[in-house]
mmCIF file of C-alpha atoms in Angstrom:
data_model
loop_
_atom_site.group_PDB
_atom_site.id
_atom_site.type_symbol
_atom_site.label_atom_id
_atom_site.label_comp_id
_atom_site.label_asym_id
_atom_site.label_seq_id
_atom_site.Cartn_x
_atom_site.Cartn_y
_atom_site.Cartn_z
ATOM 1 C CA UNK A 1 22.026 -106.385 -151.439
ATOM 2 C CA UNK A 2 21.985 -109.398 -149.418
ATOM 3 C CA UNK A 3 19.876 -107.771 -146.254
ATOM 4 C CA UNK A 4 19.457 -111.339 -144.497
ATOM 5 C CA UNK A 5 23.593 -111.751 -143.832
ATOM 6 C CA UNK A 6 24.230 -110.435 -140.167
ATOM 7 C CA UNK A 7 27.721 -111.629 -140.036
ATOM 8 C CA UNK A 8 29.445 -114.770 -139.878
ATOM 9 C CA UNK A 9 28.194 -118.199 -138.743
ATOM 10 C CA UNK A 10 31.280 -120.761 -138.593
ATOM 11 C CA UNK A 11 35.108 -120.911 -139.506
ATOM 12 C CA UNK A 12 35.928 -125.015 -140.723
ATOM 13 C CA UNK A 13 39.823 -125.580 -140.732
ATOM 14 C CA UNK A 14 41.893 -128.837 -140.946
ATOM 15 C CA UNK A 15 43.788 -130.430 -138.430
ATOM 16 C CA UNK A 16 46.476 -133.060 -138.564
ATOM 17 C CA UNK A 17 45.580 -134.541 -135.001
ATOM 18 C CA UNK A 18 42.465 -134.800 -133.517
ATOM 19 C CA UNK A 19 43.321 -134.488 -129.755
ATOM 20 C CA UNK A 20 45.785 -131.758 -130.039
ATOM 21 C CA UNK A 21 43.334 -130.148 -131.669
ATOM 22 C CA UNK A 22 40.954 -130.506 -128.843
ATOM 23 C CA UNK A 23 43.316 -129.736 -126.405
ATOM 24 C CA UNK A 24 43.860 -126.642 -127.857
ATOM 25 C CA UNK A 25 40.681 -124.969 -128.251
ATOM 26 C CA UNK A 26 39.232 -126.524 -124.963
ATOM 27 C CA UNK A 27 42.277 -126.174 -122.385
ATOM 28 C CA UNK A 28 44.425 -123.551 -124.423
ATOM 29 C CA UNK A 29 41.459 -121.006 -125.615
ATOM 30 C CA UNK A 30 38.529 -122.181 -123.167
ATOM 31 C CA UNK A 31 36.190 -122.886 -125.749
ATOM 32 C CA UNK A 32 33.484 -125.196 -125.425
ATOM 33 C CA UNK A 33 33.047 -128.604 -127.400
ATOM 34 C CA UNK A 34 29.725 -128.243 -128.646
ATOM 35 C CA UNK A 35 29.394 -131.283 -131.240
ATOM 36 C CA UNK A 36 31.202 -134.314 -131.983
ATOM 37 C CA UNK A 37 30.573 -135.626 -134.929
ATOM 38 C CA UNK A 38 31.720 -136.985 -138.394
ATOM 39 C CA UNK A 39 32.861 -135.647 -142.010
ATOM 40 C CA UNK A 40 29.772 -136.434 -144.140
ATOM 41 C CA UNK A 41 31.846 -137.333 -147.251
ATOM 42 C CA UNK A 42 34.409 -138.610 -144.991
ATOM 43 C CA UNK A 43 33.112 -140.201 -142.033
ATOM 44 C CA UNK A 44 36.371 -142.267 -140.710
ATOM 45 C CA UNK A 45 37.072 -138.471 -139.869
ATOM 46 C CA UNK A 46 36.176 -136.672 -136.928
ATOM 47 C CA UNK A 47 34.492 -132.683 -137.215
ATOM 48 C CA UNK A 48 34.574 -131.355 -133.955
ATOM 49 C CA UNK A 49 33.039 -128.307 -133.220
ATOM 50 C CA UNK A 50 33.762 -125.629 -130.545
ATOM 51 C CA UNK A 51 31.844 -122.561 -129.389
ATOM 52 C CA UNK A 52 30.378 -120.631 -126.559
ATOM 53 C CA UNK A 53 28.004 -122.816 -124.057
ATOM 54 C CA UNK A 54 25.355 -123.537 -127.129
ATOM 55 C CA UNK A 55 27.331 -122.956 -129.697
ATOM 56 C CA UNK A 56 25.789 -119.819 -130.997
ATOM 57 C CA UNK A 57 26.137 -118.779 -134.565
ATOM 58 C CA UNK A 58 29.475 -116.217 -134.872
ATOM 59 C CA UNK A 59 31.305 -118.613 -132.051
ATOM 60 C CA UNK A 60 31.531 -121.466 -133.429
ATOM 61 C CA UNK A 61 35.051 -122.924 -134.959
ATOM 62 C CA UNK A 62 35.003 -126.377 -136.622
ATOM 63 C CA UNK A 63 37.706 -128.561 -137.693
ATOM 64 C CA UNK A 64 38.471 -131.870 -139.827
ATOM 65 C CA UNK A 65 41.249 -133.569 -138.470
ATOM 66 C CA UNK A 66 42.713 -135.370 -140.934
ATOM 67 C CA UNK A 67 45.337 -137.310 -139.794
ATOM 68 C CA UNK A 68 48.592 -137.068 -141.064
ATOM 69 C CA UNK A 69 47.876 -134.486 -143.454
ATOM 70 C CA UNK A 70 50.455 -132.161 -144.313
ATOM 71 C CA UNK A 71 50.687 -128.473 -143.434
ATOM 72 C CA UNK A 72 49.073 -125.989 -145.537
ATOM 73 C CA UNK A 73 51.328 -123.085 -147.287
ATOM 74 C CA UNK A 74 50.795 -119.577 -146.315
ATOM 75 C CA UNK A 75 49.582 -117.428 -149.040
ATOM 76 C CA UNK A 76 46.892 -115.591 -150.976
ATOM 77 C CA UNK A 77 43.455 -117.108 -151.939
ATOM 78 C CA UNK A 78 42.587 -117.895 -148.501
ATOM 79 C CA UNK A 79 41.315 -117.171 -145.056
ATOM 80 C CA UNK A 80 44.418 -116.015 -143.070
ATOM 81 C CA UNK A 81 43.390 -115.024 -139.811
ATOM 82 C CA UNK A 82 40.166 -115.673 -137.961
ATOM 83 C CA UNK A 83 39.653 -113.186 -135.235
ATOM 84 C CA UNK A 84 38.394 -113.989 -131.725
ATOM 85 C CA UNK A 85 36.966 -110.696 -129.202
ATOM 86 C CA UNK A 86 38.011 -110.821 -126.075
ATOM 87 C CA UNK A 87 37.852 -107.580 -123.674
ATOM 88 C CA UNK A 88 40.277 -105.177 -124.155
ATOM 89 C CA UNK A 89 41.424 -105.672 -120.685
ATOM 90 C CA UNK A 90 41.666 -109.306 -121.136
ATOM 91 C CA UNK A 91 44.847 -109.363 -123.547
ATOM 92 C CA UNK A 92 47.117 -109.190 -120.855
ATOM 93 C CA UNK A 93 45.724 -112.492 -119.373
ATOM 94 C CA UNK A 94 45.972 -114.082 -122.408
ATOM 95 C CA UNK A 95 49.631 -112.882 -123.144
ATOM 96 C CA UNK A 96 50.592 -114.393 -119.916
ATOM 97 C CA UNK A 97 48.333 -117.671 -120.428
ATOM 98 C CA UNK A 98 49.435 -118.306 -123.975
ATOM 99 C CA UNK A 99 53.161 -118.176 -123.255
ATOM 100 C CA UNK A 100 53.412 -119.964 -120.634
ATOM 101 C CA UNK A 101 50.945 -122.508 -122.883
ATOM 102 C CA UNK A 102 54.017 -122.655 -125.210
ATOM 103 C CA UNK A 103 51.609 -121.270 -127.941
ATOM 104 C CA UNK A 104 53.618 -120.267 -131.187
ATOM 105 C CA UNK A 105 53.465 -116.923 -132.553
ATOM 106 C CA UNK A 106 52.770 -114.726 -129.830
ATOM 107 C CA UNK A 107 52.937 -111.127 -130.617
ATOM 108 C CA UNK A 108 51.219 -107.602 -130.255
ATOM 109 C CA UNK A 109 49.806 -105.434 -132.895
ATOM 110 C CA UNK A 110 47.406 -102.497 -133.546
ATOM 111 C CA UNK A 111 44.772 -102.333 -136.567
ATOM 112 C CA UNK A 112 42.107 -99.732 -137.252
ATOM 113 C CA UNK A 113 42.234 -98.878 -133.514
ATOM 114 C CA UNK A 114 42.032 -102.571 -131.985
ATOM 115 C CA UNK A 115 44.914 -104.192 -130.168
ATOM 116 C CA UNK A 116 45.489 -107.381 -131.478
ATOM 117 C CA UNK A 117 47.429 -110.129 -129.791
ATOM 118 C CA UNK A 118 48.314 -112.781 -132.694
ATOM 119 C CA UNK A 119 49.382 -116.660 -131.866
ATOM 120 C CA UNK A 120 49.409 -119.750 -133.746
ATOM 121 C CA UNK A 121 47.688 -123.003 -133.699
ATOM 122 C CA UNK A 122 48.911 -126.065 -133.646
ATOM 123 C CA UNK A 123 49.312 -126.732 -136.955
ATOM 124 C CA UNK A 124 50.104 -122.930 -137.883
ATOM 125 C CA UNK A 125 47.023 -121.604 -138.017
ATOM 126 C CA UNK A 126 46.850 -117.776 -137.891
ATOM 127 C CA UNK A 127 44.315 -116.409 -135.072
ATOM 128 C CA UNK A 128 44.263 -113.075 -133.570
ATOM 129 C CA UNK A 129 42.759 -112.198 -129.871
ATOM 130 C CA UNK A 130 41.204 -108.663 -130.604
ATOM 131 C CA UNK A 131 40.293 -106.100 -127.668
ATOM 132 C CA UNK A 132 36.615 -105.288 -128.142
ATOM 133 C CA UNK A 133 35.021 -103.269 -126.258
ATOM 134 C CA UNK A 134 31.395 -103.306 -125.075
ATOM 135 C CA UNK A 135 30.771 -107.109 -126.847
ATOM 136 C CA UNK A 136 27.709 -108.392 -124.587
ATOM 137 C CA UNK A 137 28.255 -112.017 -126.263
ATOM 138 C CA UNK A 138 28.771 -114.347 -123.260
ATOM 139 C CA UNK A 139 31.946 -116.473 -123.065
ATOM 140 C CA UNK A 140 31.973 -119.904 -121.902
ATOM 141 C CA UNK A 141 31.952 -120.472 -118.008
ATOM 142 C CA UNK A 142 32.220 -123.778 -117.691
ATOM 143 C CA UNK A 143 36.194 -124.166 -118.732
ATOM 144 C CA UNK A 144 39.364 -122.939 -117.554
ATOM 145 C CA UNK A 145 39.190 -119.702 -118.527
ATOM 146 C CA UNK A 146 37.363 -117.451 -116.455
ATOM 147 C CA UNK A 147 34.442 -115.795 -118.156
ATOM 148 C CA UNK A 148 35.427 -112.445 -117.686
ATOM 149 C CA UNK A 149 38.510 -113.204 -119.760
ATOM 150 C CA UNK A 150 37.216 -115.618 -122.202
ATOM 151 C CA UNK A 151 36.293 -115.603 -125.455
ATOM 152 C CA UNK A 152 32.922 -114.091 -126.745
ATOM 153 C CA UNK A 153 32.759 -115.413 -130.421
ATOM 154 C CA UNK A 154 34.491 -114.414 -133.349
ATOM 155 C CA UNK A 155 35.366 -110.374 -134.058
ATOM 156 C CA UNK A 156 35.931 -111.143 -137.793
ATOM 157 C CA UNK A 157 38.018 -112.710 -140.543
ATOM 158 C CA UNK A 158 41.094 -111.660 -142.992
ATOM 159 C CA UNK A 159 41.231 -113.062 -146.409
ATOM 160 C CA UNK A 160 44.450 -113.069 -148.190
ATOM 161 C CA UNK A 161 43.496 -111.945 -151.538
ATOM 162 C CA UNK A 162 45.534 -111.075 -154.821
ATOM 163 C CA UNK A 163 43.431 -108.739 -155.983
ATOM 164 C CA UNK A 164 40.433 -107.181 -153.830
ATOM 165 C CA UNK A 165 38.162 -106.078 -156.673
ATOM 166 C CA UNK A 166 35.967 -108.878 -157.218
ATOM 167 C CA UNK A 167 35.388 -110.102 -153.624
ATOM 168 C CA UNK A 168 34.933 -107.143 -152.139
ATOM 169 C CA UNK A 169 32.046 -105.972 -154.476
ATOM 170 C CA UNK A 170 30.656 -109.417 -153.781
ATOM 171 C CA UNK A 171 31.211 -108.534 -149.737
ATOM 172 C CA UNK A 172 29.065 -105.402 -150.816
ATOM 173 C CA UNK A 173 26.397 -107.552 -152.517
ATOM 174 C CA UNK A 174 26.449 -109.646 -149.030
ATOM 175 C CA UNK A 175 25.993 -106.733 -146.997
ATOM 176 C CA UNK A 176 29.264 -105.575 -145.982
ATOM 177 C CA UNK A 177 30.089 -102.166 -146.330
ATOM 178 C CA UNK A 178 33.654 -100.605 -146.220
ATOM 179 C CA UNK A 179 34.263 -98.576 -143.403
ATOM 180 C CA UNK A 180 38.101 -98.163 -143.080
ATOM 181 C CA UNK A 181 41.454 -98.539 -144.929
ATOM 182 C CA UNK A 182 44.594 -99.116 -143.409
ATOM 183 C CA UNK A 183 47.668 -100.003 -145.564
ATOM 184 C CA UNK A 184 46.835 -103.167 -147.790
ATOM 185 C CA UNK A 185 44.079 -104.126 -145.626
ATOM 186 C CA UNK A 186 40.295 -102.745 -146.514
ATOM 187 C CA UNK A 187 37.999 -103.262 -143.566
ATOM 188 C CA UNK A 188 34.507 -104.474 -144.383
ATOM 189 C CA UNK A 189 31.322 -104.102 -142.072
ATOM 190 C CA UNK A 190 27.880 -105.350 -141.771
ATOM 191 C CA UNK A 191 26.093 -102.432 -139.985
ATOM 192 C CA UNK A 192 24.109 -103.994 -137.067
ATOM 193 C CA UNK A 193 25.531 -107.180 -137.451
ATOM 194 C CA UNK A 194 25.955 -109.993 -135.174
ATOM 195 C CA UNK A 195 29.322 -109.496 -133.618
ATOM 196 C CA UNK A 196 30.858 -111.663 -135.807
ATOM 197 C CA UNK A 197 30.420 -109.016 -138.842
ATOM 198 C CA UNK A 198 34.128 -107.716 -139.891
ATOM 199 C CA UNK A 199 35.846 -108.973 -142.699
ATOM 200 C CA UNK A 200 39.535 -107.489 -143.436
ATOM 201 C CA UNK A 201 40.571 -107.930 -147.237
ATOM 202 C CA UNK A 202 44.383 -107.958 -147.473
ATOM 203 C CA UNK A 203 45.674 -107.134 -150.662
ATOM 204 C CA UNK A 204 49.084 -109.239 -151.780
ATOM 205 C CA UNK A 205 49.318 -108.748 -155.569
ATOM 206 C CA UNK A 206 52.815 -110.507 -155.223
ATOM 207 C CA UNK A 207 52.549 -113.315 -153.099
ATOM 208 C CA UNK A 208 51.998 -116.892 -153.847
ATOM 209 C CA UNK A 209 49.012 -118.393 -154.109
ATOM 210 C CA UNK A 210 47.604 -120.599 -150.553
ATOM 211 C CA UNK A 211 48.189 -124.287 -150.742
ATOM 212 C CA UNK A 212 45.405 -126.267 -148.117
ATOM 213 C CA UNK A 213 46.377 -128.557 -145.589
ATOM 214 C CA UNK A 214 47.069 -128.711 -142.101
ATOM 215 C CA UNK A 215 45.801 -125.336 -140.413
ATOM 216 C CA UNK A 216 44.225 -123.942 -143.460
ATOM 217 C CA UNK A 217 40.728 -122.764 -143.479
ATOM 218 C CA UNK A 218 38.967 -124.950 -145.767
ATOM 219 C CA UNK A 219 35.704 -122.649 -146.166
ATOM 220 C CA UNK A 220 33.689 -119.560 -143.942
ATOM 221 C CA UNK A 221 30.200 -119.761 -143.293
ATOM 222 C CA UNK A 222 27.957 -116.551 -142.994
ATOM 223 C CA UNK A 223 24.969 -116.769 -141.185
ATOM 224 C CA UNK A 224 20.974 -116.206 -142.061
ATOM 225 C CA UNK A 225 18.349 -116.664 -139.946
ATOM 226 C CA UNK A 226 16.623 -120.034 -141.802
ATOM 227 C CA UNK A 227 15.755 -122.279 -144.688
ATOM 228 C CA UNK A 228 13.888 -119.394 -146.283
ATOM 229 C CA UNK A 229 16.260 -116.931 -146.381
ATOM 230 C CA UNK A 230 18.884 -118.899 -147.213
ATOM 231 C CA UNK A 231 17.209 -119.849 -150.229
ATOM 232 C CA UNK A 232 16.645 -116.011 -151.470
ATOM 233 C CA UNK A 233 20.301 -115.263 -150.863
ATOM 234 C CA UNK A 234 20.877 -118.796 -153.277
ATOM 235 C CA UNK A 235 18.607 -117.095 -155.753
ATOM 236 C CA UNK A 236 20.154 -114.053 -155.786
ATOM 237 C CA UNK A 237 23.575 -114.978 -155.983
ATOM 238 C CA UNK A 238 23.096 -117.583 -158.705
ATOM 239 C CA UNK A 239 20.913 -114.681 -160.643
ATOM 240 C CA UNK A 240 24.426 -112.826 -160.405
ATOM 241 C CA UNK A 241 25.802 -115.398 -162.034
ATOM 242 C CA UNK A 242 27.685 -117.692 -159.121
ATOM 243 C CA UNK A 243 27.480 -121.576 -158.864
ATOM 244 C CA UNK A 244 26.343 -122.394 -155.752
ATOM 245 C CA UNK A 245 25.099 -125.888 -154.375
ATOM 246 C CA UNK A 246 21.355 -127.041 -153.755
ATOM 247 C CA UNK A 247 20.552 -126.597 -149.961
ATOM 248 C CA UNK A 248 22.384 -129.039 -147.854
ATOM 249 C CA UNK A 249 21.346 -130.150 -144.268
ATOM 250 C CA UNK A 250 24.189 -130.707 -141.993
ATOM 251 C CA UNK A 251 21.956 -131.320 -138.810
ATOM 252 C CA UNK A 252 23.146 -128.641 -137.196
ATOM 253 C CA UNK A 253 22.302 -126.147 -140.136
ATOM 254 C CA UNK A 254 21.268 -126.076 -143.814
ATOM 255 C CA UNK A 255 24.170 -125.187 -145.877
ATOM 256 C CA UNK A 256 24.803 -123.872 -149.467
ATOM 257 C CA UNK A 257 28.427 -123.110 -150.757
ATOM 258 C CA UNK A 258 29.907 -121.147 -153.702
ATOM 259 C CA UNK A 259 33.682 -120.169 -154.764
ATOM 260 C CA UNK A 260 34.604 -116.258 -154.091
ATOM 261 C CA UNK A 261 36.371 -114.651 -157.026
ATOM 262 C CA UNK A 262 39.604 -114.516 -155.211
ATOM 263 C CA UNK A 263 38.899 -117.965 -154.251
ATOM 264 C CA UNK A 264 37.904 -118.470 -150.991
ATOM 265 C CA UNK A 265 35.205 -121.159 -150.775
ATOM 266 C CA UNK A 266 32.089 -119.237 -149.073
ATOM 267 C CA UNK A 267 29.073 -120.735 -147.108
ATOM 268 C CA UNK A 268 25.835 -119.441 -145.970
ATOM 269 C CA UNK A 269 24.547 -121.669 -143.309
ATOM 270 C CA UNK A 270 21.099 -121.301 -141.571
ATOM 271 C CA UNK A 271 21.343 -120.223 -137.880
ATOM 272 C CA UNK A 272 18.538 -122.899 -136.949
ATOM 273 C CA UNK A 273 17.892 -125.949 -135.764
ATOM 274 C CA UNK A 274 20.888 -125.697 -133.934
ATOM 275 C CA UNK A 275 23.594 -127.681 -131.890
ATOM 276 C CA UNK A 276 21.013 -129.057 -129.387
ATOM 277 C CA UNK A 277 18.658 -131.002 -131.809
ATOM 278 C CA UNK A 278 19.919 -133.843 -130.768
ATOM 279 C CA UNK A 279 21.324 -133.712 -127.031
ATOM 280 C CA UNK A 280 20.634 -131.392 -124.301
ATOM 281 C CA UNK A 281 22.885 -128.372 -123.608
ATOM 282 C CA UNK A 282 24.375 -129.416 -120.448
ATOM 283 C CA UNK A 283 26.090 -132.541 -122.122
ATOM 284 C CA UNK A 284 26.756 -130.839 -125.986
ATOM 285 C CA UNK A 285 29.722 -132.300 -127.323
ATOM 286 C CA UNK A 286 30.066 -135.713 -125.510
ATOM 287 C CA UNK A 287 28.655 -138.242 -127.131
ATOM 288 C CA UNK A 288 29.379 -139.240 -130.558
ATOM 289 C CA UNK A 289 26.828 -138.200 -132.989
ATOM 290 C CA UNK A 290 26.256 -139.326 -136.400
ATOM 291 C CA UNK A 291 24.426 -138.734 -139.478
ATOM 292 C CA UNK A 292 21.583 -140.300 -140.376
ATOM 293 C CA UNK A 293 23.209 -141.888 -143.399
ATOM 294 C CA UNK A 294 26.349 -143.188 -141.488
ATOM 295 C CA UNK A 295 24.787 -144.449 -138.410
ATOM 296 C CA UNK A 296 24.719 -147.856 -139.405
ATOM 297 C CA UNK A 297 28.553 -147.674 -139.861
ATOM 298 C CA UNK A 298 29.092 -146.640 -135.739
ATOM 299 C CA UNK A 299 30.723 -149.953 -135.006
ATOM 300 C CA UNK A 300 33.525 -149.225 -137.672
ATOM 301 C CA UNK A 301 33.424 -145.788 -137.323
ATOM 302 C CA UNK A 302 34.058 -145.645 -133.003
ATOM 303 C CA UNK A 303 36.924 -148.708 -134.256
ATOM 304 C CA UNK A 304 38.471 -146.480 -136.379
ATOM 305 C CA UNK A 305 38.199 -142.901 -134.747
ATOM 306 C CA UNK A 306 40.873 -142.060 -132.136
ATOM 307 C CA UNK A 307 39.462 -141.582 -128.749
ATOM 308 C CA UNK A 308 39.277 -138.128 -127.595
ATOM 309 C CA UNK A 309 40.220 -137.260 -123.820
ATOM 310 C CA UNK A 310 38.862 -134.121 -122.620
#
């Protein structure tokens, strides 16, 4: 069992418009911009990052906005709801702030004991604001939410899975552990996680399969402490017979990625160095960083990128 997994680290979705995007998750939700920065493989592409104040691993949701992409189909075979925690007392607020926001898909629900308040995107994707109680993860301050209504990190994840067999014994191998069943959805734990540690496997045996684009979830990162530990959780999972990449640095983190059975693309990403490696907290997400191997394209690269009003 994968002991060093404490829960997740980051969510990465695609966009179809940079500053809606933006807009969204720093007006809308209250989030933070903690990075902006590039695709590495794509780097006429923004991949903005938003969190708590320094974007602490289980806050943090990134995004490629691609523009002009097309929407993604709904189906199995993918993340279909990432889950925010918010106070339980909170969801009231937010019912009131996201309709008269003109947010899409605002509704109420109940699972394993937790009020959830469900809403769209902007492109469709599916989020959840779940009442948790006692979560001492700080929200931002410095937005428009206030922080004893905002947003502490993520509470979890649901994949959308044909079949649950495979990936969930792999969620065991990772750490998870099941601790509740409710209908077609299994809930999966890591016990003294980071906040961030719930996974809920829905199980849609007849449903199509997902298609990706425009507010799909292109991959979901779990979080280790560093370099070393990533590197025994690569071992182990390729000695159980997965593919997984070479360790990756992404400045921020070092990353390694590998295809779930029910074919969710999975990350683990390191929880150091960190957002501020390369500019102080109180001005994260302002300036334009680059990577090292692009930054002799930021001429063409600030020509080409949309400016972003915040």
């Amino acid at each position: 069992m994968l002991k060093q997994i404490k829960g997740l680290h980051h969510v990465t979705s695609m966009a179809a418009d940079a500053q809606t995007n933006n807009s969204f998750f720093t007006h809308t939700l209250g989030l933070r911009r903690v990075k902006k920065t590039v695709n590495f493989d794509a780097p006429d592409t923004y991949h903005l990052y938003y969190g708590d104040e320094i974007g602490t691993p289980g806050t943090v949701m990134t995004y490629f906005p691609f523009a002009q992409i097309p929407r993604g189909r709904r189906g199995t075979g993918e993340v279909g709801e990432t889950q925010f925690a918010v106070a339980p007392e909170a969801l009231a607020y937010w019912k009131e702030r996201l309709e008269k926001a003109g947010v899409g898909g605002v509704s109420e629900t109940e699972l394993f004991g937790e009020k959830h308040l469900r809403l769209q995107g902007p492109d469709g994707d599916g989020f959840s604001l779940v009442g948790v109680a006692g979560d001492k993860r700080a929200p931002f301050a410095g937005g428009p939410v206030p922080a004893s209504e905002g947003v502490h990190g993520f509470r979890g994840v649901t994949l959308r899975l044909q079949d649950e067999g495979a990936t969930g014994e792999l969620l065991k191998f990772m750490n998870y552990e099941v601790v509740d069943k409710q209908g077609a959805v299994t809930r999966y734990a890591v016990p003294g996680g980071n906040g961030a540690d719930i996974v809920d496997v829905e199980t849609l045996p007849d449903a199509d399969r997902a298609r990706q684009g425009a507010g799909s979830v292109h991959h979901v990162a779990f979080a280790v402490d560093n370099k070393a530990a990533q590197a025994e959780v690569r071992k182990a999972l390729m000695d159980t017979g997965y593919q997984v990449t070479p360790q990756i640095d992404r400045d921020y983190f070092w990353a390694i990625y590998f295809r779930a059975p029910g074919g969710v693309l999975f990350e683990i990403a390191t929880n150091e160095p960190g957002f501020a490696r390369d500019e102080d907290t109180a001005h994260l997400g302002e300036a334009l960083k680059l990577p090292q191997q692009h930054a002799h394209l930021r001429a063409e690269i600030e020509r080409i990128l949309p400016p972003l009003k915040d």
